[in-house]
Coordinates of C-alpha atoms and ligand atoms in Angstrom, one line a residue:
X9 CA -47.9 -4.1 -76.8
X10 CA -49.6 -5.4 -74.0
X11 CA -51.1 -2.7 -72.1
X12 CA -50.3 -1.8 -68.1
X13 CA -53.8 -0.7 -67.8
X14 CA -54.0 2.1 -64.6
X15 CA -57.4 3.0 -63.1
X16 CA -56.6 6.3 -64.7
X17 CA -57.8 7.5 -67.9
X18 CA -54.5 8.1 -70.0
X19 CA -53.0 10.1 -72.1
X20 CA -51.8 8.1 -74.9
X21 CA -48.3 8.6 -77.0
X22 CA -48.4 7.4 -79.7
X23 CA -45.1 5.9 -80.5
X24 CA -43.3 6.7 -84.0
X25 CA -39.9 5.7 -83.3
X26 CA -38.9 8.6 -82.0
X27 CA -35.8 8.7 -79.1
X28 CA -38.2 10.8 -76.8
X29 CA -41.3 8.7 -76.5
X30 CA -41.0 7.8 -73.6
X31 CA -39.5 11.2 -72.3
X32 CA -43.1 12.5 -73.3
X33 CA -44.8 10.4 -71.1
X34 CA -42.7 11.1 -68.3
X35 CA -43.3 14.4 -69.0
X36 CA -46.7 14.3 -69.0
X37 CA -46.9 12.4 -65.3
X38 CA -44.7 15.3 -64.1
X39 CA -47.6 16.9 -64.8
X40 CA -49.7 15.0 -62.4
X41 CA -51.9 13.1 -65.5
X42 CA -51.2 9.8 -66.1
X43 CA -49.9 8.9 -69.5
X44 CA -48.8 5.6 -71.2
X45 CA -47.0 4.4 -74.9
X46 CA -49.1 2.6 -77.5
X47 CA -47.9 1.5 -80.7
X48 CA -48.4 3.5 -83.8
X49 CA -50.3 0.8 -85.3
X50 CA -52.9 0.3 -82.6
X51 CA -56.5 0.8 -84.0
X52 CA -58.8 3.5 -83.7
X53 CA -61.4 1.5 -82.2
X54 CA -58.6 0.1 -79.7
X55 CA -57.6 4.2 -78.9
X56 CA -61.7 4.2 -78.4
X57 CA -62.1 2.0 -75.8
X58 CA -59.3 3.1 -73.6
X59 CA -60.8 6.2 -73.5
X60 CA -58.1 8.5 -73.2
X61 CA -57.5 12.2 -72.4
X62 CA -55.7 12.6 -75.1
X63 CA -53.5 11.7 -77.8
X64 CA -50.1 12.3 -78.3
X65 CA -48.2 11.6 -81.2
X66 CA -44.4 11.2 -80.8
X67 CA -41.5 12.5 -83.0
X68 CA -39.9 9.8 -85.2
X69 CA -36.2 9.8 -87.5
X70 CA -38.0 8.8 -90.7
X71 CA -39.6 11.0 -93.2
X72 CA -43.1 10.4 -93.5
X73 CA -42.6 10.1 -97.3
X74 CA -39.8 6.9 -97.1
X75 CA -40.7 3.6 -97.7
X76 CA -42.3 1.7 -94.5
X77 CA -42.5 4.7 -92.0
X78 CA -44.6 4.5 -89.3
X79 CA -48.3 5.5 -90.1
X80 CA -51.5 6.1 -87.8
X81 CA -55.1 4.6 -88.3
X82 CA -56.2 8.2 -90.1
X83 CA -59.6 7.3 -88.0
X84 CA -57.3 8.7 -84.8
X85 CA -58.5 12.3 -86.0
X86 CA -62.1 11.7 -86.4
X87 CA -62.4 10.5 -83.0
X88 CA -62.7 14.4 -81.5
X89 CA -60.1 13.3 -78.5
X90 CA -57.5 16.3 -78.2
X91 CA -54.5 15.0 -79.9
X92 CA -51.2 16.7 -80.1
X93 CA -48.2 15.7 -82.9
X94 CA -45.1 16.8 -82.1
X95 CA -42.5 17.1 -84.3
X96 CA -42.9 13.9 -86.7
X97 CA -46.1 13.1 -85.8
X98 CA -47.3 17.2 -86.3
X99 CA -46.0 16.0 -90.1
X100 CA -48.2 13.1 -89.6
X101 CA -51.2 14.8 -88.7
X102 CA -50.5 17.2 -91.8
X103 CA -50.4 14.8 -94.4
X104 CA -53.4 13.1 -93.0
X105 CA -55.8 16.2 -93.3
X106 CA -55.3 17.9 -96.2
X107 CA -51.8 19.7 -95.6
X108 CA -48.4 19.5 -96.9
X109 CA -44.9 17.7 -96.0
X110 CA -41.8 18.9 -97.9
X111 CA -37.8 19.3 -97.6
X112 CA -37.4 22.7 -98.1
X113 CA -33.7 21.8 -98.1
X114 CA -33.6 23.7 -94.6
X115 CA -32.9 21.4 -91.7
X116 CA -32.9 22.9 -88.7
X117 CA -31.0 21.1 -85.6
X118 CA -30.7 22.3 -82.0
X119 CA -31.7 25.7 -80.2
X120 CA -34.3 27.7 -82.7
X121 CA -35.6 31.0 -81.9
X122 CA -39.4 30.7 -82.2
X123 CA -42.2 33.1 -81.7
X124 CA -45.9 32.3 -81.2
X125 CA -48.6 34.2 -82.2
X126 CA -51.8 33.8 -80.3
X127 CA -52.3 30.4 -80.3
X128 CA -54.0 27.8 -77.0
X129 CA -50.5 26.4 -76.3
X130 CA -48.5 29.3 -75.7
X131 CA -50.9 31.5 -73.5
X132 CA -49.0 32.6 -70.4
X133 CA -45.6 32.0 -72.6
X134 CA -43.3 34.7 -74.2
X135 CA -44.2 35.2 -77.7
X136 CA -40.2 34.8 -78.5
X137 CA -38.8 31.8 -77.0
X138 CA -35.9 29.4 -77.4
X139 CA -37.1 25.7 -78.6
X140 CA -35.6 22.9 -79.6
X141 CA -35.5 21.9 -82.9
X142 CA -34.7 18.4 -85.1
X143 CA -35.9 18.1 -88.5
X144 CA -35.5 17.8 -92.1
X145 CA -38.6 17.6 -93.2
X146 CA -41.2 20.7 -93.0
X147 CA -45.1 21.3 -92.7
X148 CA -45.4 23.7 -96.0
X149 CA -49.2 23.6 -95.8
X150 CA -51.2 23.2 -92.3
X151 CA -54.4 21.2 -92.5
X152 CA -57.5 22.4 -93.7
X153 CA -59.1 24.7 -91.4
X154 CA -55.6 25.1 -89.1
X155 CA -54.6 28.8 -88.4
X156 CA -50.7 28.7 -88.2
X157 CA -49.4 30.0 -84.5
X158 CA -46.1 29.7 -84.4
X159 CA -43.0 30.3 -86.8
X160 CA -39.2 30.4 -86.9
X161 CA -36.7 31.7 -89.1
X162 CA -36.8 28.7 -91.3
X163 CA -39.5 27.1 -90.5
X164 CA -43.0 29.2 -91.2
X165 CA -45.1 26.6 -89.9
X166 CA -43.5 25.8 -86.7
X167 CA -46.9 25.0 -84.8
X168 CA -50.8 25.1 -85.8
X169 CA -53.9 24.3 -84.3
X170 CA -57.3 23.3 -84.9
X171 CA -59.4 24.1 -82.0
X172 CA -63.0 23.0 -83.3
X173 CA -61.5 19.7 -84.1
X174 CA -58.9 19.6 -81.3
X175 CA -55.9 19.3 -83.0
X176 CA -52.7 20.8 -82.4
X177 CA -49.3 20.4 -84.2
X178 CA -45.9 21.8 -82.9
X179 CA -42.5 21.3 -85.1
X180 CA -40.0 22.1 -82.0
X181 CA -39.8 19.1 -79.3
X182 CA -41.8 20.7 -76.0
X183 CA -40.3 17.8 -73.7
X184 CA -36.4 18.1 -74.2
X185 CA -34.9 20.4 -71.3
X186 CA -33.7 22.8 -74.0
X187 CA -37.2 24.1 -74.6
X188 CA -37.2 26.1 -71.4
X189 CA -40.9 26.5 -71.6
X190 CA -41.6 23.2 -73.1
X191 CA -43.5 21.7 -69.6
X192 CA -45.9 25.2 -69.8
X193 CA -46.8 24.5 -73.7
X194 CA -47.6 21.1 -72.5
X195 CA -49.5 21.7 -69.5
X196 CA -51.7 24.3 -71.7
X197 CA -52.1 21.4 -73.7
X198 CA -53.2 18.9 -70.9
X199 CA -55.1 21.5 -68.7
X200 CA -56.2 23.7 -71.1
X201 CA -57.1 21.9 -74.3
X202 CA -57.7 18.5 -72.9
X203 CA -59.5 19.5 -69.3
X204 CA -57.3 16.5 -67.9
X205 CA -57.4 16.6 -63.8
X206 CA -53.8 16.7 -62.3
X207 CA -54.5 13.6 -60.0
X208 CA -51.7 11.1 -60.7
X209 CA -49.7 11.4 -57.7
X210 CA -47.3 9.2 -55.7
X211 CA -50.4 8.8 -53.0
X212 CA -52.6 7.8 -55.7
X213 CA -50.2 5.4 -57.3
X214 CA -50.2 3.8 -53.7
X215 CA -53.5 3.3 -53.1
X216 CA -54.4 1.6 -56.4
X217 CA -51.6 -0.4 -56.6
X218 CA -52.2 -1.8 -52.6
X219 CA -56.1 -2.5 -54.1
X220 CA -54.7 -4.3 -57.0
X221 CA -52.1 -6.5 -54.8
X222 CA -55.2 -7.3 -52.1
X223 CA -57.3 -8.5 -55.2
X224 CA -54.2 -10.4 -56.9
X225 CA -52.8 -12.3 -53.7
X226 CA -56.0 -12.6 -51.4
X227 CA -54.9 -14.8 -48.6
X228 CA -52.2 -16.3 -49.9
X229 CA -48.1 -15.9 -48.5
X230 CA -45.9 -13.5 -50.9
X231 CA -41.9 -14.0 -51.5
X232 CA -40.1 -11.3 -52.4
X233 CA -35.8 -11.0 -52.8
X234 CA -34.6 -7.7 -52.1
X235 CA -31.0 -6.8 -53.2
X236 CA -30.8 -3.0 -51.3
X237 CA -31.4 -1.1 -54.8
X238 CA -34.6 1.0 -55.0
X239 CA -36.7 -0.6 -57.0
X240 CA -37.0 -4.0 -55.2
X241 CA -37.2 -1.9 -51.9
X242 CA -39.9 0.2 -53.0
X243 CA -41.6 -2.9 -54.3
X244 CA -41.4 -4.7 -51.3
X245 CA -43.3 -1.8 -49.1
X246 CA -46.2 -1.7 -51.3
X247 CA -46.4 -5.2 -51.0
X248 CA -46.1 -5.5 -47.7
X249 CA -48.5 -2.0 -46.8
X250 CA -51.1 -4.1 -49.1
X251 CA -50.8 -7.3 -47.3
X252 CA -48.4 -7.0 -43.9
X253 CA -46.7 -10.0 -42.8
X254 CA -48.4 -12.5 -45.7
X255 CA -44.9 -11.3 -47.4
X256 CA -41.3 -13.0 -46.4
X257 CA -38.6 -10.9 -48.1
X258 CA -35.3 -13.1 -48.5
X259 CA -32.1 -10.6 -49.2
X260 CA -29.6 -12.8 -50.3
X261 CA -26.2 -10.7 -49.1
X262 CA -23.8 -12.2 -51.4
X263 CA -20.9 -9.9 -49.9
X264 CA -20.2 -7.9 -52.9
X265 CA -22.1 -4.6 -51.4
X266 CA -21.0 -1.1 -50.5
X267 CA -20.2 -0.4 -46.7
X268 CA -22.7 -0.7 -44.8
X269 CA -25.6 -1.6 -47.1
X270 CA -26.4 -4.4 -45.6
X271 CA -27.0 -3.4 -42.4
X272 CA -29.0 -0.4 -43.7
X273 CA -31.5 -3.0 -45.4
X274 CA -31.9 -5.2 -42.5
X275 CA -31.9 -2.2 -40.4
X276 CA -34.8 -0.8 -42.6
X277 CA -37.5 -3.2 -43.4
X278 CA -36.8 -5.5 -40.0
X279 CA -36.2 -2.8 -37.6
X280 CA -37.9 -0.2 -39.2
X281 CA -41.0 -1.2 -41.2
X282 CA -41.4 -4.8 -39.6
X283 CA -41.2 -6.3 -42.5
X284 CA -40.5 -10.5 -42.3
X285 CA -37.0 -10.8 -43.3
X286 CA -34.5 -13.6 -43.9
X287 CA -31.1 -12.1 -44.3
X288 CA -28.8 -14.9 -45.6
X289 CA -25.4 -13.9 -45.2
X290 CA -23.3 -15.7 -48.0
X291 CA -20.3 -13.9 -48.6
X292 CA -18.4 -16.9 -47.8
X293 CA -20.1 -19.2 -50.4
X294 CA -20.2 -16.3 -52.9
X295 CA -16.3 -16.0 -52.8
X296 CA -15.5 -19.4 -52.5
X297 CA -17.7 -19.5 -55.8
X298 CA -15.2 -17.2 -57.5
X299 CA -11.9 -18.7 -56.5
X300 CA -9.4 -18.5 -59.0
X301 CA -12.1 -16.8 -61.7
X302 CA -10.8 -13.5 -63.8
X303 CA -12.9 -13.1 -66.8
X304 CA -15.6 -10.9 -65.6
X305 CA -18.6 -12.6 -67.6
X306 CA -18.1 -15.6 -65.8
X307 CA -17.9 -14.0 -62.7
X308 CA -21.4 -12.6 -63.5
X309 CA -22.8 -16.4 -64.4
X310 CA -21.1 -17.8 -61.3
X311 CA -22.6 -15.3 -59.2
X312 CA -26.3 -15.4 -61.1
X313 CA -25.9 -19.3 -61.0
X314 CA -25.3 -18.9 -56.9
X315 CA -27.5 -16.4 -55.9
X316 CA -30.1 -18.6 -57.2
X317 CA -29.4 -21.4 -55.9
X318 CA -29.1 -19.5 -52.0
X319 CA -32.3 -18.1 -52.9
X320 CA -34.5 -21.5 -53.4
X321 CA -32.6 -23.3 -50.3
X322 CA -34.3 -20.3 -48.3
X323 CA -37.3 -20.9 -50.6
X324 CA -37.6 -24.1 -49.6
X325 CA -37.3 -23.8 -46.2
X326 CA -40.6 -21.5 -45.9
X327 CA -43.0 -24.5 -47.9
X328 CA -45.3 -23.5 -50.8
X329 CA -45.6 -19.7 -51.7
X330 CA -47.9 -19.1 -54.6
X331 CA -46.9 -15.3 -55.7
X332 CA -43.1 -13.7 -56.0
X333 CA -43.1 -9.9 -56.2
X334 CA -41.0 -8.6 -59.2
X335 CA -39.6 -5.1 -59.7
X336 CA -40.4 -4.3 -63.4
X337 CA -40.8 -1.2 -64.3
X338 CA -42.9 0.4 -66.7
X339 CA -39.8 0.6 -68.9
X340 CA -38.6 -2.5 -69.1
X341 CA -42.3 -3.2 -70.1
X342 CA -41.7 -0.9 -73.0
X343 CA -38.3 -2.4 -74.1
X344 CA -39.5 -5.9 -73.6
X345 CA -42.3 -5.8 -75.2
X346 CA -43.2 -3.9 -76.9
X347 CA -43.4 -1.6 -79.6
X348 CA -41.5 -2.2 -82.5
X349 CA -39.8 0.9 -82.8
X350 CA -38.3 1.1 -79.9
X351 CA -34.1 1.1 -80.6
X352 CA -33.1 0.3 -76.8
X353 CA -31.2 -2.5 -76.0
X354 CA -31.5 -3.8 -72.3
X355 CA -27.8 -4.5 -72.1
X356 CA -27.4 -6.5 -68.7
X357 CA -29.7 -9.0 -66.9
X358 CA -29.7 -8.5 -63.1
X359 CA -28.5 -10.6 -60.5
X360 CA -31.9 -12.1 -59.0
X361 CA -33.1 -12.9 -62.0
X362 CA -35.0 -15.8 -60.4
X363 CA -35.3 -19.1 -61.9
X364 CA -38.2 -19.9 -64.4
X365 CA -38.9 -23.2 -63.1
X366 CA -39.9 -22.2 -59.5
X367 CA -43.9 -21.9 -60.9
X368 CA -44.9 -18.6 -58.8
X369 CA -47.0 -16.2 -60.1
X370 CA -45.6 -12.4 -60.1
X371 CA -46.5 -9.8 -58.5
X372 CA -45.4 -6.3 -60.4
X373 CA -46.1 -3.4 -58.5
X374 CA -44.1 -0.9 -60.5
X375 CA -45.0 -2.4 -63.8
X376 CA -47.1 0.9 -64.4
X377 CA -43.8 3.4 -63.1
X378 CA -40.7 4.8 -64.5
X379 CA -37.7 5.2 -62.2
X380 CA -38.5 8.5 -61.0
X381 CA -42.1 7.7 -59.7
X382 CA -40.8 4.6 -58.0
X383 CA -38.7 7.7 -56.0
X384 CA -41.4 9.5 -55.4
X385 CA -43.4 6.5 -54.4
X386 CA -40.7 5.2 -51.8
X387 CA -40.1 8.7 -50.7
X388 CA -43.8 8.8 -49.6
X389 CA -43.4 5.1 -48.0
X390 CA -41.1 6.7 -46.0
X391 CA -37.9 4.8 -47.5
X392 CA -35.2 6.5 -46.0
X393 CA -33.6 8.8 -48.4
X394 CA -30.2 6.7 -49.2
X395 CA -32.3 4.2 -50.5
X396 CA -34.5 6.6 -52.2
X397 CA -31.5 8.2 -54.2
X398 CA -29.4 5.7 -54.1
X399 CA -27.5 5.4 -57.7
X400 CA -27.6 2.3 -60.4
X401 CA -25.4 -0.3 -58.8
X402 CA -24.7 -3.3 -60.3
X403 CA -26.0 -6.7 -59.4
X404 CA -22.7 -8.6 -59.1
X405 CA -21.5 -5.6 -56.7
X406 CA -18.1 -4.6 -56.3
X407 CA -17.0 -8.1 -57.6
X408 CA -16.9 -6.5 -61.3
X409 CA -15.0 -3.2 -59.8
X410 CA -12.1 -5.5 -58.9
X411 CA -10.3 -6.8 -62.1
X412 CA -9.0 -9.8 -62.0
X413 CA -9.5 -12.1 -59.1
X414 CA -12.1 -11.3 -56.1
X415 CA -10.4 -11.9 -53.0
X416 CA -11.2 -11.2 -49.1
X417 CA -8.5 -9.0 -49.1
X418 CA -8.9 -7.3 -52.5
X419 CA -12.7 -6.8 -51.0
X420 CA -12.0 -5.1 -48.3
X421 CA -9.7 -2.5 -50.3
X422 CA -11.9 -1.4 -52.4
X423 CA -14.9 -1.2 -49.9
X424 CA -12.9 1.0 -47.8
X425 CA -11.8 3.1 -50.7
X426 CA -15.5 3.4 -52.3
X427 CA -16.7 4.6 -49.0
X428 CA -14.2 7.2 -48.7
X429 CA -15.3 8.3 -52.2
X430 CA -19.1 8.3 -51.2
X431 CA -18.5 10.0 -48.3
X432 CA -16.5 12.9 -50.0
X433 CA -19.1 13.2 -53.2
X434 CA -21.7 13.4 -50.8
X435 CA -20.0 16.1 -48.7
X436 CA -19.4 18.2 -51.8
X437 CA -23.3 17.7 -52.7
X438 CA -22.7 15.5 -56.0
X439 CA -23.9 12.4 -55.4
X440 CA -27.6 13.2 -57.2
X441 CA -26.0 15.0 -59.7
X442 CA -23.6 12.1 -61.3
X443 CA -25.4 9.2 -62.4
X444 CA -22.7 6.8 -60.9
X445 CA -19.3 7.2 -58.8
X446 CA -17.2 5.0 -57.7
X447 CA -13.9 3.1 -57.2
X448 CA -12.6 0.6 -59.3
X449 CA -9.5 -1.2 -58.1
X450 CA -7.3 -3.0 -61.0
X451 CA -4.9 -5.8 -61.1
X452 CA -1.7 -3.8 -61.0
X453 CA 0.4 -2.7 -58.6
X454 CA 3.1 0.2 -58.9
X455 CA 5.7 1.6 -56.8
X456 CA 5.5 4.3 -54.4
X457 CA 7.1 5.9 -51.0
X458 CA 5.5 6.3 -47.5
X459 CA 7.4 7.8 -44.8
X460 CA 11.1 6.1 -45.7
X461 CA 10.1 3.3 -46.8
X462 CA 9.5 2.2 -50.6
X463 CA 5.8 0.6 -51.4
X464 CA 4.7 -1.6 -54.0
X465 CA 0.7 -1.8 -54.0
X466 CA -2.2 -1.2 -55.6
X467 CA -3.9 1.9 -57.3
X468 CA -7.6 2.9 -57.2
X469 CA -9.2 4.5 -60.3
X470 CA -12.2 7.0 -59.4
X471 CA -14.9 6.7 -62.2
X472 CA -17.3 9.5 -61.9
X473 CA -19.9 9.8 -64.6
X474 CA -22.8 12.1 -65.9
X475 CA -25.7 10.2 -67.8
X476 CA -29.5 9.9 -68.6
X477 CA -30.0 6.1 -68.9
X478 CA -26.7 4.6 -69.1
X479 CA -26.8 3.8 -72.6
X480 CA -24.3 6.9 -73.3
X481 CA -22.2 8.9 -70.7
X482 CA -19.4 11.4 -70.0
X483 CA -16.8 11.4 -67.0
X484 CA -18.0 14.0 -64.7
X485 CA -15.5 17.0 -63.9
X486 CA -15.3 16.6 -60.6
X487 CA -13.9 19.5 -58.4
X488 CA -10.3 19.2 -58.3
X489 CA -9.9 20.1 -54.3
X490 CA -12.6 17.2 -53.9
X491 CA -10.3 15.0 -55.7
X492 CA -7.4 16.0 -53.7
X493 CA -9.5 15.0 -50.6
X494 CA -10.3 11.7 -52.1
X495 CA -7.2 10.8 -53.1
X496 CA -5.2 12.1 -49.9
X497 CA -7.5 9.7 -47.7
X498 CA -7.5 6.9 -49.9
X499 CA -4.0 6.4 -49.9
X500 CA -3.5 7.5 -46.4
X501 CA -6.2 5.5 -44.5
X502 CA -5.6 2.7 -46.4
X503 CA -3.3 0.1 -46.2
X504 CA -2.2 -1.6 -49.7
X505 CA -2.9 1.2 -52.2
X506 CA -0.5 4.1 -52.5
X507 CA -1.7 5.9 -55.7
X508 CA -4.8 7.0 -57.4
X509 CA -5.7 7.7 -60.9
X510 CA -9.4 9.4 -62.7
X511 CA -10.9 7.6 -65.2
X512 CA -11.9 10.1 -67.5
X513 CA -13.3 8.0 -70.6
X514 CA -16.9 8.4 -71.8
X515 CA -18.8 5.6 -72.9
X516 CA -19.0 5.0 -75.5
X517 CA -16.3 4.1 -76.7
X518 CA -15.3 2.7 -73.0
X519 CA -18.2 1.5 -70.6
X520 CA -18.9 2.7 -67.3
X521 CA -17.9 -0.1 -65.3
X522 CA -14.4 -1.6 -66.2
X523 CA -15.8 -4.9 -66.5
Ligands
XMP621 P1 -21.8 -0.5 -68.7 O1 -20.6 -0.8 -67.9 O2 -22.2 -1.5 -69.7 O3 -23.0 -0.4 -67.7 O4 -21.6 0.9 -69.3 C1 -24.2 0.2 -67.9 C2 -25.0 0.2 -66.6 O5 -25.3 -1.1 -66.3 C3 -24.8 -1.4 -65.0 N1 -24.3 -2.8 -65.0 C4 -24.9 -3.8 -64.5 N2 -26.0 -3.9 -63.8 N3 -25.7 -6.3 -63.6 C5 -26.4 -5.1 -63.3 O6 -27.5 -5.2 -62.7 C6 -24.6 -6.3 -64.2 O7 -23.9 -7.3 -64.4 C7 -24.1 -5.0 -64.7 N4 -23.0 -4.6 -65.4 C8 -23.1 -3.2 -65.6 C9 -23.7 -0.4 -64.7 O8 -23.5 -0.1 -63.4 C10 -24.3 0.8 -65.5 O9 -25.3 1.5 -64.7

């Protein structure tokens, strides 16, 4: 895995496969210390010279006894750099050093009583807590030298530690939620154990990374298309706080947004930050584009296909611009790239995916940043806080909420009722809370009754769900007075719908969006 590289010395996780790698290092950052994935196979030598904190090592769903599990260079615990295994990688770390790895035949799966005693990693936590367990296999003998600090009821050696050699081993997972005290045990950890100072912070972030644009771009111009999600606009300000009007942004406006987004971007960077913008209003071209088209992946391609094309006529008109800014993330990073064991599947490519034959060089701001930091970054750019919080919205825009064909008219119904929507979840204080909402409208119409008169128009479906990273997700249970409100206005202010439904599907086995 190539590595981000920060100024910061890292704590490394090591990752063995585990679905909460890269929960640990988010959890670590919360914790103000800045902390990146390696690959379990990376060499000792190669752990050396980064110089880290301290080690990590991740959970992972094999046993360390099957046939091609993930192993670490043995050297890693000769190097005297505080190293922690959690769960998997504690079993690791035991067979390494002289202990023991059996199945008892006692699995233990979900909320596990536990209780320390003595121990570096619980001081300052109840001796009986709640953690959460998820394991098969079982640490029967701690390493040489290891006093055992921690049990459960089926688990004897729930957590151990080696303090002259700096090695500490806990069975539970100290970075899920359901280990209430998890983010102490780890800060003990961190502070305690590994002296690291709490100094990664949003301000910090910002300064390196405006260092590291000024030494990337030096004089030259800086293109950068922003599409009015968070990540693009957060990129964009560091940019241009690095390297002020030696940036153009283009925001290609293909029509397909939520009510007044648009104007909110333009609003913000031109009015409000001076950034250079080029707003290229194209909703004509973009519609005209997908006349007569149903089938919602070619309404994707069509709209990719156009939205690059606007982009390099724009392009064009500004000459010869060396560098394009990119929003990666540090977690596309990971799932690109990376580590071998990592099971995620980027499902969608974004709209703005720009084309690979324009020659620029990119600039990646948030390459070292998961989502959350990018938050707490913009917040601290002084992004207004819609942008900020805005939720995951979907490159091709409301175009893939209206099944079947996009029309002007079809458009403007399912703005209007989206913003209704918006407007109400936000009143009710939910709009952080659900991952997504929003309306869908579908390609039906049914029959209904206004005043005396008998309708025949469309419905609008109100999808609402909970979720961590999209990959899974439940239908949120919305308040039903709040969907009273929403529906009441949505068929009363507007015009050509006269009934609405709830989706309430999960995913999987349905998606979130309907198409
Ligand atoms: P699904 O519908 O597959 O969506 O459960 C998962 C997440 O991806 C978003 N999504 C897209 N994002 N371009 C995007 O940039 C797309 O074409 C696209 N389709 C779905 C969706 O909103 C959800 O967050």
């Amino acid at each position: 895995m190539e590595l981000p590289v920060a100024e910061e010395r890292p704590v490394l996780v090591v990752d063995l496969g585990g679905q909460y790698s890269q929960l640990i290092a988010r959890r670590v950052r919360e914790c103000r210390v800045y902390s990146e994935l390696v690959a379990h196979d990376v060499s000792a030598a190669r752990i050396r010279a980064r110089n880290p904190l301290a080690l990590i090592l991740s959970g992972g769903p094999a046993s360390v006894y099957a046939e091609g599990a993930p192993h670490v260079d043995p050297e890693l615990f000769e190097l005297g750099i505080p190293t922690l295994g959690i769960c998997y990688g504690m079993q690791l770390m035991a067979l390494d050093l002289g202990g023991a790895v059996d199945r008892t035949g006692v699995s233990e799966f979900g909320k596990t009583s536990l209780e320390a005693e003595g121990g570096r990693l619980f001081e300052g936590v109840p001796e009986e807590q709640t953690v959460w367990m998820s394991h098969r296999d079982t640490v029967v003998r701690a390493p040489e030298g290891a006093d055992v600090v921690a049990s459960s009821p089926a688990t004897p050696i729930a957590a151990f530690e080696s303090p002259e050699r700096k090695l500490y081993g806990v069975q539970f997972h100290p970075e899920v939620v359901h280990t209430p005290h998890g983010q102490d045990i780890l800060k003990n950890f961190l502070y305690g154990v590994a002296d690291a100072p709490a100094t990664w912070t949003a301000t910090a972030v910002i300064e390196e990374q405006v260092e590291r644009i000024r030494a990337q771009v030096g004089r030259e111009r800086v293109l950068c298309a922003l599409s009015g999600g968070v990540d693009s606009a957060v990129a964009a300000l560091l940019v241009h706080k690095a390297i002020g009007d030696q940036l153009t942004c283009v925001f290609v406006d293909h029509g397909f947004l939520r009510k007044d987004e648009a104007v909110q971007v333009v609003e913000t960077f031109r009015g409000h930050f001076h950034v250079p913008l080029i707003h290229v209003q194209a909703e004509e071209r973009f519609l005209a584009r997908l006349e007569g088209v149903t089938d919602p992946e070619e309404k994707r391609r069509r709209i990719g296909e156009e939205f690059i094309r606007v982009f390099e006529e724009e392009a064009a008109k500004l000459g010869k611009i060396r560098y394009l800014v990119q929003g990666t993330l540090y977690s596309d990073v990971i799932e690109s790239g990376g580590s071998e064991n990592a099971a995620t599947i980027k499902s969608h490519h974004n709209v703005g995916g720009l084309p690979e034959d324009m020659e620029m060089e990119l600039v990646e701001p948030l390459r070292l940043l998961f989502k959350d930091e990018v938050r707490r970054v913009g917040a601290e750019l002084g992004l207004p806080e819609r942008m900020v919080w805005r939720q995951p919205f979907p490159g091709p825009g409301l175009s893939i909420r209206i099944i079947g064909e996009v029309t002007y008219e079809r458009l403007e119904i399912l703005r209007a009722a989206d913003s209704i929507l918006q407007e109400e979840i936000r009143r009710a204080g939910l709009y952080r809370e659900l991952w997504q909402s929003f309306a869908v409208l579908p390609a039906i119409r049914s029959v209904g009754v206004q005043g005396d008169e008998r309708t025949y128009a469309y419905p609008i479906v109100i999808r609402a769900v909970t979720s961590e990273d999209a990959m899974t997700a439940d239908w949120a249970r919305l308040p039903y007075d709040l969907l009273e409100t929403i529906s009441s206005r949505i068929i009363n202010e507007i015009p050509g719908v006269n009934r609405v439904a709830l989706d309430i599907s999960s995913k999987p086995p349905s998606t979130i969006e309907w198409e």
